[in-house]
PDB file of C-alpha atoms in Angstrom:
ATOM      1  CA  MET A 964      -9.559  14.591 -11.031  1.00  0.00           C
ATOM      2  CA  THR A 965      -8.390  16.967  -9.824  1.00  0.00           C
ATOM      3  CA  ARG A 966      -5.302  17.009  -7.595  1.00  0.00           C
ATOM      4  CA  TRP A 967      -5.584  17.740  -3.733  1.00  0.00           C
ATOM      5  CA  PRO A 968      -3.903  20.617  -1.924  1.00  0.00           C
ATOM      6  CA  THR A 969      -1.413  19.203  -0.265  1.00  0.00           C
ATOM      7  CA  ARG A 970      -0.806  19.783   4.077  1.00  0.00           C
ATOM      8  CA  PRO A 971       1.272  19.141   6.576  1.00  0.00           C
ATOM      9  CA  ASP A 972       1.644  15.769   8.673  1.00  0.00           C
ATOM     10  CA  LEU A 973      -0.054  15.211  11.852  1.00  0.00           C
ATOM     11  CA  PRO A 974       2.413  16.054  14.803  1.00  0.00           C
ATOM     12  CA  HIS A 975       4.549  12.123  15.297  1.00  0.00           C
ATOM     13  CA  GLU A 976       2.637  12.312  18.757  1.00  0.00           C
ATOM     14  CA  SER A 977      -1.047  12.266  17.135  1.00  0.00           C
ATOM     15  CA  THR A 978      -3.637   9.155  19.043  1.00  0.00           C
ATOM     16  CA  ALA A 979      -6.123  10.214  16.894  1.00  0.00           C
ATOM     17  CA  PRO A 980      -7.871   6.678  16.222  1.00  0.00           C
ATOM     18  CA  LEU A 981      -7.963   5.863  13.079  1.00  0.00           C
ATOM     19  CA  THR A 982     -10.922   6.182  10.948  1.00  0.00           C
ATOM     20  CA  ALA A 983     -12.145   3.156   8.620  1.00  0.00           C
ATOM     21  CA  PRO A 984     -10.953   3.918   4.855  1.00  0.00           C
ATOM     22  CA  GLU A 985     -13.694   4.710   2.363  1.00  0.00           C
ATOM     23  CA  LEU A 986     -15.083   2.900  -0.766  1.00  0.00           C
ATOM     24  CA  THR A 987     -14.179   4.369  -3.980  1.00  0.00           C
ATOM     25  CA  GLU A 988     -14.803   4.331  -7.538  1.00  0.00           C
ATOM     26  CA  ALA A 989     -13.641   5.945 -10.701  1.00  0.00           C
ATOM     27  CA  GLU A 990     -12.193   5.019 -14.304  1.00  0.00           C
ATOM     28  CA  CYS A 991      -8.999   3.284 -15.265  1.00  0.00           C
ATOM     29  CA  ARG A 992      -7.355   7.060 -16.975  1.00  0.00           C
ATOM     30  CA  ARG A 993      -4.710   4.660 -19.296  1.00  0.00           C
ATOM     31  CA  CYS A 994      -7.669   2.150 -20.213  1.00  0.00           C
ATOM     32  CA  GLY A 995     -11.256   2.951 -19.272  1.00  0.00           C
ATOM     33  CA  THR A 996     -11.709   0.489 -16.912  1.00  0.00           C
ATOM     34  CA  TYR A 997     -14.429   0.694 -13.808  1.00  0.00           C
ATOM     35  CA  ILE A 998     -12.298   0.263 -11.146  1.00  0.00           C
ATOM     36  CA  ALA A 999     -12.660   0.433  -6.859  1.00  0.00           C
ATOM     37  CA  GLY A1000     -10.417   1.850  -4.723  1.00  0.00           C
ATOM     38  CA  LEU A1001      -9.485   3.269  -0.716  1.00  0.00           C
ATOM     39  CA  ASP A1002      -9.592   6.819  -0.474  1.00  0.00           C
ATOM     40  CA  GLY A1003      -8.936   7.605  -3.988  1.00  0.00           C
ATOM     41  CA  ARG A1004      -5.543   5.528  -4.159  1.00  0.00           C
ATOM     42  CA  TYR A1005      -6.361   3.655  -7.878  1.00  0.00           C
ATOM     43  CA  ALA A1006      -5.111   0.607  -8.999  1.00  0.00           C
ATOM     44  CA  CYS A1007      -6.247  -0.858 -12.150  1.00  0.00           C
ATOM     45  CA  GLY A1008      -6.113  -4.496 -12.790  1.00  0.00           C
ATOM     46  CA  VAL A1009      -6.087  -5.318 -16.254  1.00  0.00           C
ATOM     47  CA  CYS A1010      -3.883  -2.535 -17.788  1.00  0.00           C
ATOM     48  CA  GLY A1011      -1.661  -1.820 -14.344  1.00  0.00           C
ATOM     49  CA  TRP A1012      -2.290   2.150 -13.739  1.00  0.00           C
ATOM     50  CA  VAL A1013      -1.925   3.699 -10.247  1.00  0.00           C
ATOM     51  CA  ASN A1014      -2.520   6.980  -9.465  1.00  0.00           C
ATOM     52  CA  ASP A1015      -0.190   8.615  -7.389  1.00  0.00           C
ATOM     53  CA  HIS A1016      -0.129   8.031  -3.234  1.00  0.00           C
ATOM     54  CA  SER A1017      -0.627  12.075  -3.005  1.00  0.00           C
ATOM     55  CA  GLU A1018      -4.029  11.763  -4.678  1.00  0.00           C
ATOM     56  CA  GLY A1019      -6.297  10.354  -1.757  1.00  0.00           C
ATOM     57  CA  HIS A1020      -8.601  12.214   0.057  1.00  0.00           C
ATOM     58  CA  ARG A1021      -6.716  11.366   3.760  1.00  0.00           C
ATOM     59  CA  ARG A1022      -2.924  11.429   4.565  1.00  0.00           C
ATOM     60  CA  LEU A1023      -1.678   7.445   4.621  1.00  0.00           C
ATOM     61  CA  PRO A1024      -0.523   6.435   8.490  1.00  0.00           C
ATOM     62  CA  ARG A1025       1.994   5.906   9.379  1.00  0.00           C
ATOM     63  CA  ALA A1026       3.829   2.639  10.426  1.00  0.00           C
ATOM     64  CA  ASP A1027       3.242   3.967  14.319  1.00  0.00           C
ATOM     65  CA  GLU A1028      -0.457   4.315  13.782  1.00  0.00           C
ATOM     66  CA  ASP A1029      -1.005   0.894  12.246  1.00  0.00           C
ATOM     67  CA  PRO A1030      -2.379  -1.477  14.347  1.00  0.00           C
ATOM     68  CA  ASP A1031      -0.782  -4.651  12.272  1.00  0.00           C
ATOM     69  CA  ARG A1032       2.525  -3.501  13.098  1.00  0.00           C
ATOM     70  CA  PRO A1033       4.348  -5.925  15.421  1.00  0.00           C
ATOM     71  CA  PRO A1034       6.254  -5.484  18.412  1.00  0.00           C
ATOM     72  CA  LYS A1035       8.836  -3.107  19.495  1.00  0.00           C
ATOM     73  CA  GLY A1036      11.612  -5.097  19.965  1.00  0.00           C
ATOM     74  CA  ARG A1037      10.551  -7.984  16.844  1.00  0.00           C
ATOM     75  CA  ARG A1038      13.235  -8.268  14.404  1.00  0.00           C
ATOM     76  CA  ARG A1039      12.961  -9.995  10.758  1.00  0.00           C
ATOM     77  CA  PRO A1040      13.808 -13.356  10.469  1.00  0.00           C
ATOM     78  CA  ARG A1041      17.509 -14.301   9.392  1.00  0.00           C
ATOM     79  CA  GLN A1042      17.621 -14.609   5.576  1.00  0.00           C
ATOM     80  CA  LEU A1043      20.135 -17.006   4.461  1.00  0.00           C
ATOM     81  CA  PRO A1044      23.174 -15.508   2.571  1.00  0.00           C
ATOM     82  CA  GLY A1045      23.520 -16.486  -0.923  1.00  0.00           C
ATOM     83  CA  PRO A1046      21.350 -17.683  -3.995  1.00  0.00           C
ATOM     84  CA  PRO A1047      18.421 -20.074  -2.601  1.00  0.00           C
ATOM     85  CA  PRO A1048      18.680 -23.748  -3.116  1.00  0.00           C
ATOM     86  CA  ALA A1049      18.465 -25.616  -6.577  1.00  0.00           C
ATOM     87  CA  PRO A1050      15.152 -27.249  -6.630  1.00  0.00           C
ATOM     88  CA  PRO A1051      16.426 -31.754  -6.925  1.00  0.00           C
ATOM     89  CA  PRO A1052      16.019 -33.180 -10.894  1.00  0.00           C
ATOM     90  CA  ALA A1053      12.758 -33.847 -11.767  1.00  0.00           C
ATOM     91  CA  PRO A1054      12.706 -37.621 -12.624  1.00  0.00           C
ATOM     92  CA  GLN A1055      13.689 -39.238 -16.312  1.00  0.00           C
ATOM     93  CA  ALA A1056      11.158 -41.485 -17.593  1.00  0.00           C
ATOM     94  CA  PRO A1057      12.033 -45.105 -18.850  1.00  0.00           C
ATOM     95  CA  SER A1058      12.929 -45.550 -22.355  1.00  0.00           C
TER      96      SER A1058
END
């Protein structure tokens, strides 16, 4: 595969609608498995190889362009400090 030339990102004021991603197919560069990806970005489920995000056919959308992004002002749930609680001990079988 050839590397696509890089180009500057679009201005942050872009209101252009996102286009649907294109399903693309290729062979894994490490193990040769036939794989599919979106817009030229691939990850092999057999050997774990992943190509660089810059090799894709189009730029990745910014977070503010994501239609599933939560509304502004919404916070993540607060995490409890410290390690998670230990699971209860398993019951022992009678001897």
